Coordinates of C-alpha atoms in Angstrom, one line a residue:
Chain A
M59 CA -14.8 36.0 -17.2
D60 CA -12.2 33.8 -19.2
R61 CA -13.3 32.0 -22.4
I62 CA -12.5 28.5 -21.8
G63 CA -12.0 26.1 -25.0
F64 CA -12.7 22.1 -23.9
I65 CA -10.8 19.1 -25.7
G66 CA -11.6 15.7 -25.0
L67 CA -15.2 15.3 -23.5
G68 CA -14.9 11.4 -22.6
I69 CA -15.6 9.9 -19.4
M70 CA -13.4 12.6 -17.2
G71 CA -14.0 15.3 -19.4
G72 CA -17.4 15.6 -20.4
P73 CA -18.6 16.0 -16.8
M74 CA -15.6 18.8 -16.1
A75 CA -16.7 20.7 -19.2
K76 CA -20.3 20.7 -18.0
N77 CA -19.2 21.7 -14.6
L78 CA -17.1 25.0 -16.7
L79 CA -19.9 25.4 -17.6
K80 CA -22.8 25.2 -15.1
V81 CA -20.3 28.0 -12.8
G82 CA -21.6 30.3 -15.3
Y83 CA -18.2 29.9 -18.1
S84 CA -18.5 30.8 -22.4
L85 CA -17.5 26.6 -23.5
T86 CA -15.9 26.2 -26.8
V87 CA -15.7 22.1 -27.2
L88 CA -14.3 19.5 -29.3
D89 CA -13.8 15.8 -29.4
I90 CA -13.8 12.9 -32.0
N91 CA -17.2 11.9 -30.6
P92 CA -20.3 13.6 -32.1
Q93 CA -22.3 12.8 -29.7
S94 CA -20.5 14.3 -26.5
V95 CA -19.7 17.4 -28.4
D96 CA -24.0 17.4 -29.0
E97 CA -24.6 16.5 -25.5
L98 CA -21.9 20.0 -24.5
V99 CA -23.4 22.1 -27.4
K100 CA -27.2 21.2 -25.9
A101 CA -26.2 22.5 -22.4
G102 CA -24.9 25.9 -23.5
A103 CA -21.8 25.0 -24.9
T104 CA -20.1 25.8 -28.7
S105 CA -18.8 23.5 -31.1
A106 CA -15.4 23.9 -33.1
E107 CA -13.6 22.2 -35.8
D108 CA -10.2 21.6 -34.8
P109 CA -7.3 22.5 -32.0
C110 CA -7.1 25.4 -33.3
D111 CA -10.4 27.0 -34.2
V112 CA -11.2 26.1 -29.9
A113 CA -7.7 27.9 -29.0
R114 CA -9.2 31.4 -31.2
E115 CA -12.3 31.2 -29.6
S116 CA -10.9 30.7 -26.2
D117 CA -8.6 33.1 -23.1
I118 CA -8.0 29.1 -21.7
V119 CA -7.8 26.3 -23.6
I120 CA -7.8 22.6 -21.1
T121 CA -7.2 19.1 -22.5
M122 CA -8.6 16.4 -21.5
L123 CA -7.1 13.2 -23.4
P124 CA -6.5 9.6 -23.0
D125 CA -2.2 10.1 -23.4
S126 CA 0.6 11.5 -24.3
P127 CA 0.5 11.2 -27.9
D128 CA -3.0 12.4 -28.1
V129 CA -1.7 15.9 -26.5
E130 CA 0.7 16.3 -28.2
K131 CA -1.6 15.5 -31.7
V132 CA -3.9 18.1 -30.6
V133 CA -1.0 20.9 -29.3
L134 CA 1.3 20.6 -32.2
G135 CA -0.3 19.1 -34.6
E136 CA -1.7 20.6 -37.8
E137 CA -5.0 23.2 -36.8
G138 CA -3.3 22.3 -33.2
V139 CA -3.7 24.2 -30.3
I140 CA -1.1 26.1 -30.6
Q141 CA -1.6 27.4 -33.6
G142 CA -4.8 29.5 -32.2
I143 CA -3.7 30.3 -29.4
K144 CA -3.4 33.5 -28.9
E145 CA -0.8 35.3 -26.7
G146 CA -1.3 35.8 -23.2
A147 CA -3.7 33.5 -22.8
L148 CA -3.7 30.2 -21.1
F149 CA -3.0 26.3 -21.5
I150 CA -4.0 23.7 -19.2
D151 CA -3.6 19.6 -20.2
M152 CA -5.1 17.8 -17.2
S153 CA -4.0 14.5 -18.7
T154 CA -2.4 11.7 -17.5
I155 CA 0.8 12.3 -20.0
A156 CA 4.3 11.6 -19.4
P157 CA 6.6 14.1 -17.6
A158 CA 9.3 15.1 -20.5
M159 CA 5.7 15.6 -23.3
S160 CA 4.4 18.6 -20.2
I161 CA 7.6 19.9 -20.3
K162 CA 8.1 20.1 -24.2
I163 CA 4.9 21.5 -25.0
Y164 CA 5.4 23.9 -22.1
E165 CA 8.4 24.9 -23.5
A166 CA 6.6 25.3 -27.5
L167 CA 3.9 27.1 -26.1
Q168 CA 6.3 30.0 -24.0
D169 CA 7.9 30.1 -27.8
K170 CA 4.3 31.9 -28.7
N171 CA 4.3 34.1 -25.0
V172 CA 1.8 31.0 -23.9
Q173 CA 1.7 29.8 -20.3
S174 CA 0.4 26.3 -19.8
L175 CA 0.1 23.8 -16.7
D176 CA 0.3 20.7 -16.2
A177 CA -2.6 19.5 -14.3
P178 CA -3.6 15.7 -13.9
V179 CA -6.2 14.4 -11.9
S180 CA -7.3 11.4 -9.4
G181 CA -10.8 11.0 -7.9
G182 CA -12.1 9.3 -11.1
Y183 CA -15.5 10.0 -12.3
M184 CA -17.2 10.4 -9.6
G185 CA -15.0 13.3 -8.1
A186 CA -15.0 15.0 -12.7
E187 CA -19.4 14.7 -11.9
N188 CA -19.1 16.0 -8.1
G189 CA -16.4 18.6 -9.0
T190 CA -14.6 16.6 -6.4
L191 CA -11.7 16.0 -7.2
S192 CA -7.9 15.7 -6.5
I193 CA -5.6 18.0 -8.7
M194 CA -1.9 18.2 -8.9
I195 CA 0.2 21.0 -10.9
G196 CA 2.9 21.9 -12.2
G197 CA 4.1 25.0 -13.4
D198 CA 4.3 28.6 -13.1
R199 CA 3.2 29.9 -10.1
T200 CA 2.0 32.8 -12.2
A201 CA -0.4 30.3 -14.1
F202 CA -1.2 29.1 -11.4
D203 CA -2.8 31.6 -9.6
R204 CA -5.0 32.7 -12.8
A205 CA -5.8 29.7 -12.9
F206 CA -7.3 28.7 -9.1
P207 CA -10.8 29.7 -10.1
V208 CA -11.4 27.0 -12.8
F209 CA -9.7 24.7 -10.7
Q210 CA -11.9 24.8 -7.6
T211 CA -14.8 24.2 -10.2
L212 CA -13.5 21.1 -10.6
G213 CA -11.6 20.2 -7.7
K214 CA -11.6 19.7 -3.4
N215 CA -7.8 19.1 -3.0
I216 CA -5.9 21.0 -5.7
V217 CA -1.8 20.5 -4.4
Y218 CA 0.7 23.4 -6.7
M219 CA 3.9 20.9 -7.0
G220 CA 6.2 23.1 -8.4
E221 CA 7.6 23.0 -11.3
T222 CA 6.4 22.1 -15.7
G223 CA 5.9 18.6 -15.4
A224 CA 6.2 18.2 -11.4
G225 CA 2.5 17.3 -11.7
Q226 CA 2.1 14.5 -14.3
V227 CA 5.4 13.1 -11.9
T228 CA 3.1 13.3 -8.3
K229 CA 0.2 11.7 -10.5
T230 CA 3.1 8.3 -11.2
C231 CA 3.6 8.7 -8.6
N232 CA 0.7 8.1 -7.2
Q233 CA -0.8 5.4 -9.6
I234 CA 2.7 3.7 -8.7
I235 CA 2.0 3.4 -5.6
V236 CA -1.8 2.5 -6.0
G237 CA -0.7 -0.3 -8.7
V238 CA 2.2 -2.2 -6.7
T239 CA -0.6 -1.3 -3.1
L240 CA -3.4 -2.9 -5.5
Q241 CA -0.9 -6.7 -6.2
A242 CA 0.4 -6.1 -2.6
V243 CA -3.7 -6.9 -1.7
S244 CA -4.1 -9.1 -4.1
E245 CA -1.9 -11.7 -3.2
A246 CA -2.3 -11.2 0.4
L247 CA -6.4 -12.5 0.2
T248 CA -5.3 -14.4 -2.4
L249 CA -2.6 -16.4 0.1
A250 CA -5.1 -15.7 2.8
K251 CA -8.7 -17.6 0.5
A252 CA -6.3 -20.6 -0.3
A253 CA -5.6 -21.0 3.5
E254 CA -9.6 -21.0 4.2
V255 CA -9.2 -17.9 6.2
D256 CA -12.3 -15.3 6.1
L257 CA -11.2 -12.4 4.4
N258 CA -13.6 -9.8 5.3
K259 CA -12.5 -10.9 8.9
V260 CA -8.9 -10.7 7.3
R261 CA -9.6 -7.0 6.0
Q262 CA -10.7 -5.9 9.1
A263 CA -7.7 -6.9 10.9
L264 CA -5.6 -5.8 8.9
L265 CA -7.5 -2.3 8.2
G266 CA -6.5 -1.8 12.3
G267 CA -2.7 -1.4 12.2
F268 CA 0.3 -0.9 9.7
A269 CA -0.5 -3.0 6.4
Q270 CA -4.2 -0.1 6.6
S271 CA -4.5 2.3 3.0
K272 CA -7.1 3.3 1.4
V273 CA -6.6 0.3 -1.6
L274 CA -6.6 -2.3 1.0
D275 CA -10.1 -0.4 2.4
H276 CA -12.0 0.1 -1.1
Q277 CA -10.6 -2.0 -3.7
G278 CA -10.2 -5.3 -1.4
E279 CA -13.1 -5.6 -0.5
R280 CA -14.3 -5.0 -4.6
I281 CA -11.5 -8.0 -4.4
I282 CA -13.8 -9.5 -2.0
E283 CA -17.1 -9.3 -3.0
G284 CA -15.8 -9.9 -7.1
N285 CA -16.7 -6.9 -8.1
F286 CA -14.9 -5.8 -11.4
E287 CA -17.3 -3.7 -13.0
P288 CA -14.7 -0.7 -14.0
G289 CA -14.2 2.2 -11.8
F290 CA -11.0 2.9 -13.3
K291 CA -9.9 0.2 -16.4
L292 CA -7.3 -2.2 -16.0
K293 CA -6.2 -0.8 -19.1
L294 CA -5.8 2.9 -18.4
H295 CA -3.8 2.0 -15.4
R296 CA -1.5 -0.1 -17.4
K297 CA -1.1 3.1 -19.7
D298 CA -0.4 4.8 -16.7
L299 CA 2.3 2.3 -15.6
N300 CA 3.8 2.8 -18.7
I301 CA 4.6 6.8 -18.1
S302 CA 5.8 5.6 -14.4
L303 CA 8.5 3.0 -16.4
E304 CA 9.7 6.1 -19.2
T305 CA 9.9 8.5 -16.4
G306 CA 12.2 6.0 -14.7
K307 CA 14.3 4.8 -17.6
E308 CA 15.2 8.8 -18.4
Q309 CA 15.6 9.6 -14.8
Q310 CA 17.8 5.7 -14.0
V311 CA 15.6 5.3 -11.1
P312 CA 14.7 1.3 -10.8
L313 CA 11.3 0.3 -10.3
P314 CA 11.6 -3.2 -10.1
C315 CA 7.8 -3.5 -8.4
T316 CA 6.6 -1.5 -10.6
A317 CA 8.0 -3.5 -13.5
I318 CA 6.0 -6.2 -12.3
V319 CA 2.9 -5.2 -12.0
A320 CA 2.6 -4.0 -15.3
Q321 CA 3.9 -7.0 -16.7
L322 CA 1.1 -9.0 -14.9
M323 CA -1.3 -5.8 -16.2
D324 CA -0.4 -7.0 -19.0
A325 CA -1.1 -10.7 -18.6
G326 CA -4.4 -9.3 -17.0
M327 CA -5.1 -7.8 -20.4
A328 CA -4.3 -11.1 -22.3
Q329 CA -6.9 -12.2 -20.5
G330 CA -10.0 -10.1 -21.7
F331 CA -9.3 -7.7 -18.3
G332 CA -8.6 -4.5 -20.2
E333 CA -12.3 -3.2 -20.1
S334 CA -12.7 -4.3 -16.4
D335 CA -11.3 -3.1 -13.2
H336 CA -7.8 -2.3 -12.2
T337 CA -8.7 -4.7 -9.2
T338 CA -8.8 -8.2 -12.0
I339 CA -5.1 -7.9 -11.5
T340 CA -6.7 -10.4 -8.6
K341 CA -7.6 -13.3 -11.1
I342 CA -5.1 -13.3 -13.6
F343 CA -3.6 -16.7 -11.1
K344 CA -6.9 -18.0 -11.7
S345 CA -6.2 -18.8 -7.6
T346 CA -9.5 -17.0 -6.4
D347 CA -11.7 -18.6 -8.2
R348 CA -11.3 -21.3 -5.8
A349 CA -14.1 -22.1 -3.3
Chain B
M70 CA -5.4 -16.9 38.4
D71 CA -3.6 -19.0 36.4
R72 CA -0.1 -20.0 36.5
I73 CA 2.2 -18.2 33.5
G74 CA 5.0 -19.7 31.9
F75 CA 6.8 -17.6 29.7
I76 CA 9.4 -18.2 27.3
G77 CA 11.2 -15.6 25.5
L78 CA 12.0 -12.7 26.7
G79 CA 13.4 -10.4 23.6
I80 CA 12.7 -6.7 22.5
M81 CA 9.2 -7.7 22.3
G82 CA 8.8 -10.9 25.0
G83 CA 10.1 -8.7 27.3
P84 CA 8.1 -6.1 27.8
M85 CA 5.1 -8.8 27.3
A86 CA 5.9 -10.9 30.6
K87 CA 6.5 -7.9 32.6
N88 CA 3.3 -6.2 32.0
L89 CA 1.6 -9.8 32.5
L90 CA 3.5 -9.3 36.2
K91 CA 2.0 -6.0 36.1
V92 CA -1.8 -7.1 36.3
G93 CA -0.7 -9.6 39.5
Y94 CA -0.3 -13.0 37.3
S95 CA 2.5 -15.5 38.6
L96 CA 5.1 -15.7 36.3
T97 CA 8.0 -18.6 35.6
V98 CA 10.3 -17.0 32.8
L99 CA 12.9 -18.5 30.4
D100 CA 15.7 -16.8 27.9
I101 CA 18.5 -18.0 26.4
N102 CA 19.9 -14.7 27.5
P103 CA 20.2 -14.8 31.4
Q104 CA 20.5 -10.8 31.2
S105 CA 17.0 -11.1 30.4
V106 CA 15.7 -14.0 32.8
D107 CA 17.2 -11.8 36.4
E108 CA 15.6 -8.7 35.2
L109 CA 12.6 -10.8 35.1
V110 CA 13.1 -11.9 38.2
K111 CA 13.9 -8.4 39.8
A112 CA 10.5 -7.7 38.9
G113 CA 9.1 -11.1 40.4
A114 CA 8.9 -13.5 38.2
T115 CA 10.9 -17.2 38.7
S116 CA 13.4 -18.5 36.8
A117 CA 13.8 -21.9 35.3
E118 CA 15.4 -24.9 33.8
D119 CA 14.5 -25.5 30.8
P120 CA 11.2 -25.2 28.8
C121 CA 9.8 -28.7 30.1
D122 CA 10.1 -26.8 33.7
V123 CA 8.6 -24.5 32.5
A124 CA 4.8 -25.5 31.1
R125 CA 5.5 -28.1 35.0
E126 CA 4.6 -25.0 36.7
S127 CA 1.9 -23.6 34.8
D128 CA -1.6 -23.6 33.4
I129 CA -1.0 -21.1 30.3
V130 CA 2.5 -21.4 28.1
I131 CA 3.1 -18.5 26.1
T132 CA 6.2 -18.0 23.7
M133 CA 7.9 -15.1 22.3
L134 CA 10.7 -16.8 19.8
P135 CA 12.5 -15.5 16.4
D136 CA 11.3 -17.9 14.0
S137 CA 9.9 -21.1 13.3
P138 CA 12.8 -23.8 14.4
D139 CA 13.2 -22.2 17.6
V140 CA 9.0 -22.7 18.7
E141 CA 9.6 -25.9 17.3
K142 CA 12.5 -26.9 19.7
V143 CA 11.5 -25.2 22.6
V144 CA 7.2 -26.7 22.5
L145 CA 8.6 -30.1 20.8
G146 CA 12.4 -31.0 20.9
E147 CA 14.3 -32.7 23.5
E148 CA 13.6 -30.6 27.7
G149 CA 10.6 -29.5 25.6
V150 CA 6.8 -27.5 26.5
I151 CA 5.3 -30.8 25.5
Q152 CA 7.1 -32.9 28.4
G153 CA 6.5 -30.5 31.3
I154 CA 3.3 -29.6 30.2
K155 CA 0.4 -30.9 32.4
E156 CA -3.2 -32.4 30.4
G157 CA -5.8 -29.5 30.5
A158 CA -3.1 -26.6 30.3
L159 CA -3.0 -23.7 28.1
F160 CA 0.0 -23.2 25.2
I161 CA 0.0 -19.7 23.5
D162 CA 3.0 -19.3 21.0
M163 CA 2.4 -16.1 20.0
S164 CA 5.9 -15.7 17.8
T165 CA 5.8 -14.7 13.9
I166 CA 6.3 -18.7 12.5
A167 CA 4.7 -20.5 9.5
P168 CA 0.9 -22.0 10.0
A169 CA 1.8 -25.4 8.9
M170 CA 4.3 -25.4 12.6
S171 CA 1.9 -24.0 14.0
I172 CA -0.6 -27.0 13.1
K173 CA 1.6 -29.4 13.4
I174 CA 2.2 -27.8 16.9
Y175 CA -1.8 -27.8 17.4
E176 CA -1.9 -31.3 16.2
A177 CA 1.0 -32.9 19.6
L178 CA -0.5 -30.7 21.6
Q179 CA -3.4 -32.2 21.1
D180 CA -3.0 -35.7 21.3
K181 CA -1.6 -34.5 24.9
N182 CA -5.1 -33.3 25.6
V183 CA -3.4 -30.0 25.6
Q184 CA -5.5 -27.2 23.6
S185 CA -3.0 -24.0 21.5
L186 CA -3.5 -21.2 20.2
D187 CA -0.9 -18.9 17.5
A188 CA -1.2 -15.7 18.1
P189 CA 1.0 -13.6 16.6
V190 CA 1.5 -9.9 17.1
S191 CA 1.5 -6.5 15.1
G192 CA 2.1 -2.9 16.9
G193 CA 6.5 -3.3 17.6
Y194 CA 7.9 -3.3 20.7
M195 CA 5.6 0.3 21.7
G196 CA 2.6 -1.7 21.5
A197 CA 4.4 -4.6 23.6
E198 CA 5.3 -2.2 26.1
N199 CA 2.3 0.0 26.6
G200 CA -0.1 -3.2 26.5
T201 CA -1.6 -2.5 22.7
L202 CA -0.3 -4.4 20.7
S203 CA -3.0 -6.5 17.8
I204 CA -3.3 -9.6 18.4
M205 CA -4.1 -12.0 15.6
I206 CA -5.3 -15.3 17.3
G207 CA -6.3 -19.1 15.3
G208 CA -7.0 -22.2 17.1
D209 CA -10.0 -23.9 19.1
R210 CA -12.7 -20.6 20.0
T211 CA -13.6 -22.4 24.0
A212 CA -9.1 -21.7 23.9
F213 CA -9.5 -18.4 22.6
D214 CA -11.8 -17.7 24.7
R215 CA -10.3 -19.2 27.8
A216 CA -6.9 -17.2 26.4
F217 CA -9.2 -13.5 26.5
P218 CA -8.2 -11.8 30.0
V219 CA -3.9 -12.9 29.2
F220 CA -4.7 -10.7 25.6
Q221 CA -6.9 -7.7 27.3
T222 CA -3.4 -7.5 29.4
L223 CA -1.1 -7.6 25.9
G224 CA -3.0 -6.1 24.0
K225 CA -6.3 -3.9 22.3
N226 CA -6.9 -4.9 18.8
I227 CA -7.8 -8.7 19.7
V228 CA -9.0 -10.5 16.4
Y229 CA -10.1 -14.0 16.6
M230 CA -9.4 -15.5 13.0
G231 CA -10.4 -19.1 12.7
E232 CA -9.2 -22.6 12.9
T233 CA -5.4 -23.1 14.3
G234 CA -3.1 -21.4 11.2
A235 CA -5.6 -18.7 10.6
G236 CA -3.0 -16.5 13.1
Q237 CA -0.3 -16.8 10.9
V238 CA -2.5 -16.6 8.2
T239 CA -3.4 -13.4 8.9
K240 CA 0.1 -11.9 10.3
T241 CA 1.7 -13.0 6.9
C242 CA -0.8 -11.2 5.0
N243 CA -0.2 -8.4 7.1
Q244 CA 4.0 -8.5 6.5
I245 CA 3.2 -9.0 2.8
I246 CA 1.0 -6.0 2.3
V247 CA 3.8 -4.0 4.7
G248 CA 6.4 -5.2 3.0
V249 CA 5.3 -4.2 -0.5
T250 CA 3.7 -1.4 0.1
L251 CA 6.9 -0.1 1.3
Q252 CA 8.6 -0.8 -2.2
A253 CA 5.5 1.1 -3.6
V254 CA 6.7 4.2 -1.9
S255 CA 10.0 3.7 -2.1
E256 CA 9.7 3.5 -5.8
A257 CA 7.4 6.6 -5.8
L258 CA 9.6 9.0 -3.9
T259 CA 13.2 7.5 -5.0
L260 CA 11.8 9.1 -8.7
A261 CA 10.5 11.8 -6.9
K262 CA 13.3 13.0 -6.0
A263 CA 15.5 12.3 -9.0
A264 CA 12.9 14.7 -11.0
E265 CA 13.3 17.1 -8.2
V266 CA 9.8 17.5 -6.7
D267 CA 9.8 18.0 -3.7
L268 CA 8.5 15.3 -1.4
N269 CA 7.0 16.4 1.6
K270 CA 4.4 17.9 -0.5
V271 CA 4.0 14.6 -2.7
R272 CA 3.9 12.4 0.3
Q273 CA 1.2 15.2 1.7
A274 CA -0.7 15.1 -2.0
L275 CA -0.7 11.4 -2.5
L276 CA -2.4 10.6 1.2
G277 CA -5.2 12.8 0.2
G278 CA -5.8 10.3 -2.8
F279 CA -6.3 6.9 -3.1
A280 CA -2.1 6.6 -2.9
Q281 CA -3.1 6.5 1.2
S282 CA -1.6 4.5 3.2
K283 CA -0.2 3.9 7.2
V284 CA 3.4 2.6 4.9
L285 CA 2.9 6.4 3.1
D286 CA 2.1 8.1 6.2
H287 CA 4.9 6.8 9.1
Q288 CA 7.6 5.3 7.0
G289 CA 7.0 7.5 3.5
E290 CA 8.5 10.5 6.4
R291 CA 10.9 7.8 7.7
I292 CA 12.2 8.0 4.0
I293 CA 11.9 11.8 3.2
E294 CA 13.6 12.7 6.6
G295 CA 16.6 9.9 6.2
N296 CA 16.3 7.8 9.5
F297 CA 16.6 3.8 9.4
E298 CA 17.4 4.0 12.5
P299 CA 15.2 0.5 13.9
G300 CA 11.9 0.5 14.7
F301 CA 11.6 -2.7 12.4
K302 CA 14.5 -4.3 10.9
L303 CA 15.0 -5.1 7.7
K304 CA 16.4 -9.0 8.6
L305 CA 13.3 -9.6 11.3
H306 CA 11.0 -8.2 7.8
R307 CA 13.1 -10.6 5.5
K308 CA 12.7 -13.2 7.7
D309 CA 8.8 -13.2 7.2
L310 CA 8.5 -12.6 4.0
N311 CA 10.1 -16.1 3.9
I312 CA 7.3 -17.3 5.8
S313 CA 5.0 -15.6 3.5
L314 CA 7.2 -17.2 0.1
E315 CA 6.6 -21.2 1.5
T316 CA 3.1 -20.7 2.7
G317 CA 2.3 -19.6 -0.7
K318 CA 4.3 -22.1 -2.3
E319 CA 2.4 -24.7 0.1
Q320 CA -1.0 -23.2 -1.3
Q321 CA 0.2 -22.7 -4.5
V322 CA -0.2 -18.9 -4.5
P323 CA 2.1 -17.3 -7.1
L324 CA 3.5 -13.9 -5.0
P325 CA 5.6 -12.0 -7.5
C326 CA 6.1 -8.8 -5.9
T327 CA 5.4 -10.4 -2.2
A328 CA 9.2 -12.5 -3.9
I329 CA 10.5 -9.3 -5.3
V330 CA 10.3 -7.1 -2.3
A331 CA 12.1 -10.4 -0.7
Q332 CA 14.9 -9.8 -2.7
L333 CA 15.9 -6.2 -2.0
M334 CA 15.2 -7.0 1.2
D335 CA 18.5 -9.6 0.7
A336 CA 20.1 -7.3 -1.4
G337 CA 19.9 -4.3 1.2
M338 CA 21.1 -7.1 4.3
A339 CA 24.1 -8.0 1.5
Q340 CA 25.0 -4.4 2.3
G341 CA 24.7 -4.5 5.8
F342 CA 21.5 -3.2 6.1
G343 CA 19.9 -6.1 8.5
E344 CA 20.2 -4.2 11.5
S345 CA 18.6 -1.1 10.4
D346 CA 14.7 -0.1 10.1
H347 CA 13.3 -2.1 6.6
T348 CA 12.9 1.7 4.9
T349 CA 16.3 0.8 4.2
I350 CA 15.3 -0.8 1.2
T351 CA 14.6 2.4 -0.4
K352 CA 18.7 2.9 -0.5
I353 CA 20.1 -0.6 -2.4
F354 CA 19.9 1.1 -5.2
K355 CA 21.8 4.7 -3.8
S356 CA 19.1 6.2 -5.9
T357 CA 17.9 8.7 -2.5
D358 CA 21.8 9.6 -2.0
R359 CA 21.1 11.9 -5.0
A360 CA 20.9 15.5 -4.3

């Protein structure tokens, strides 16, 4: 059985690492938060000094980190994964980062005869805990085949998207659609509320037709109930849209609604909603507070 | 059985009127296009001179017209419905118009002891032909109960939304969500295409998660196939968003993404796509034409 190194034990990474331990993988772990490391060590993992150290002990190295610069530093930086990883090993980044960074890392590791995959996920912490994440994978097919048992432990909807970066492109498309659809639902429900139409009836009626979406169903219910507990934090969705907008700029694709939604999320963060659920963008004009 | 007057025999109104004839209602019809009238007369309807004339012959008067000014003229204008309609009759407007106009008409007819309902539909011409429209109804509950057998002939998903105008508010919320979600899907698929990721795989992967929507499913497939046959004409969706924006202004609800999508639809119309399917907004930056 492959020895796995796991770097980044946050809300997502922690439960993912535990699921790998449960099925019998031996795990070397690293996080900037000592408490998160302790928890995994108690569950049977070994701790390491730095990313280089993790890589030295592992056949497969997985990262689950907040953003592109974090992954760049952990993989390509001083004492980075690239310093310790063995020829023939496999690197899997499961963070949501810029496709361009996935390609940069892929190329750097290829020079060391190390395969790599971009494998961002969706499904939130519930999906991480239950091992039911959706995983969108880019990279060489042989690397995908090799990683498949690991993905099967972590997720359910496992899709090979194509070459390096294709996983991240798919994830950023997901974040565009979820973010803009959320704003669509927010505008509609705010208007209906102002016009004093029963929001539950509106949601129910629209779920029966072409306006149907998971966002109207799930996030729509949260908006109506006024439940803004995360869920998916506004500041993280905002970070993800930054990746979308950067990628749009590189590819010369205008993304007007994505750009507007990013601005509205900035307005939400300026109002202190960054740690709340992304549905709080519905509150930035305060219209939903009108009785 | 109530005698029904039907004004507006277009793509939607024509088949709706035929469905009423089929179940045995006696029908008096009117349209500016003599061919449309002929077709209904051949099917068993009686033609009339003007809206006042239609109303004189009917217990229930239905209008299915393009926009608010059309309904205003036909109901409240010279030789309008209001001139001929009998005390105790029922007026049902099934057009998609501004909620404020529905309220204006409701009040004018109430002064004549005539009940009225706003009952816009969704489901397109296929829904009209098959009698499977979704109908969102606003007005007095007693009027709704009286009209119910008529609605059952025309549609399947029949929802009483509340007071006068609530049907139109719900419809405009529907058009906001469909329009903005369509733009979300368009931005995502254009980005994926530019990044050379397989669009069918992207659509399939995203349908399995939180980005799922009827629009991604149905209109997404049209965009990928390059099938821009209407469907739902861009110019009609643009008209509907005008109602959304007007209503937002009245209610002091900012609708930033709706406004952007309306502008993008204007760009599409300036490029000659008004008669094409609303999915043509995906073509305005020509990015999807890149191989």
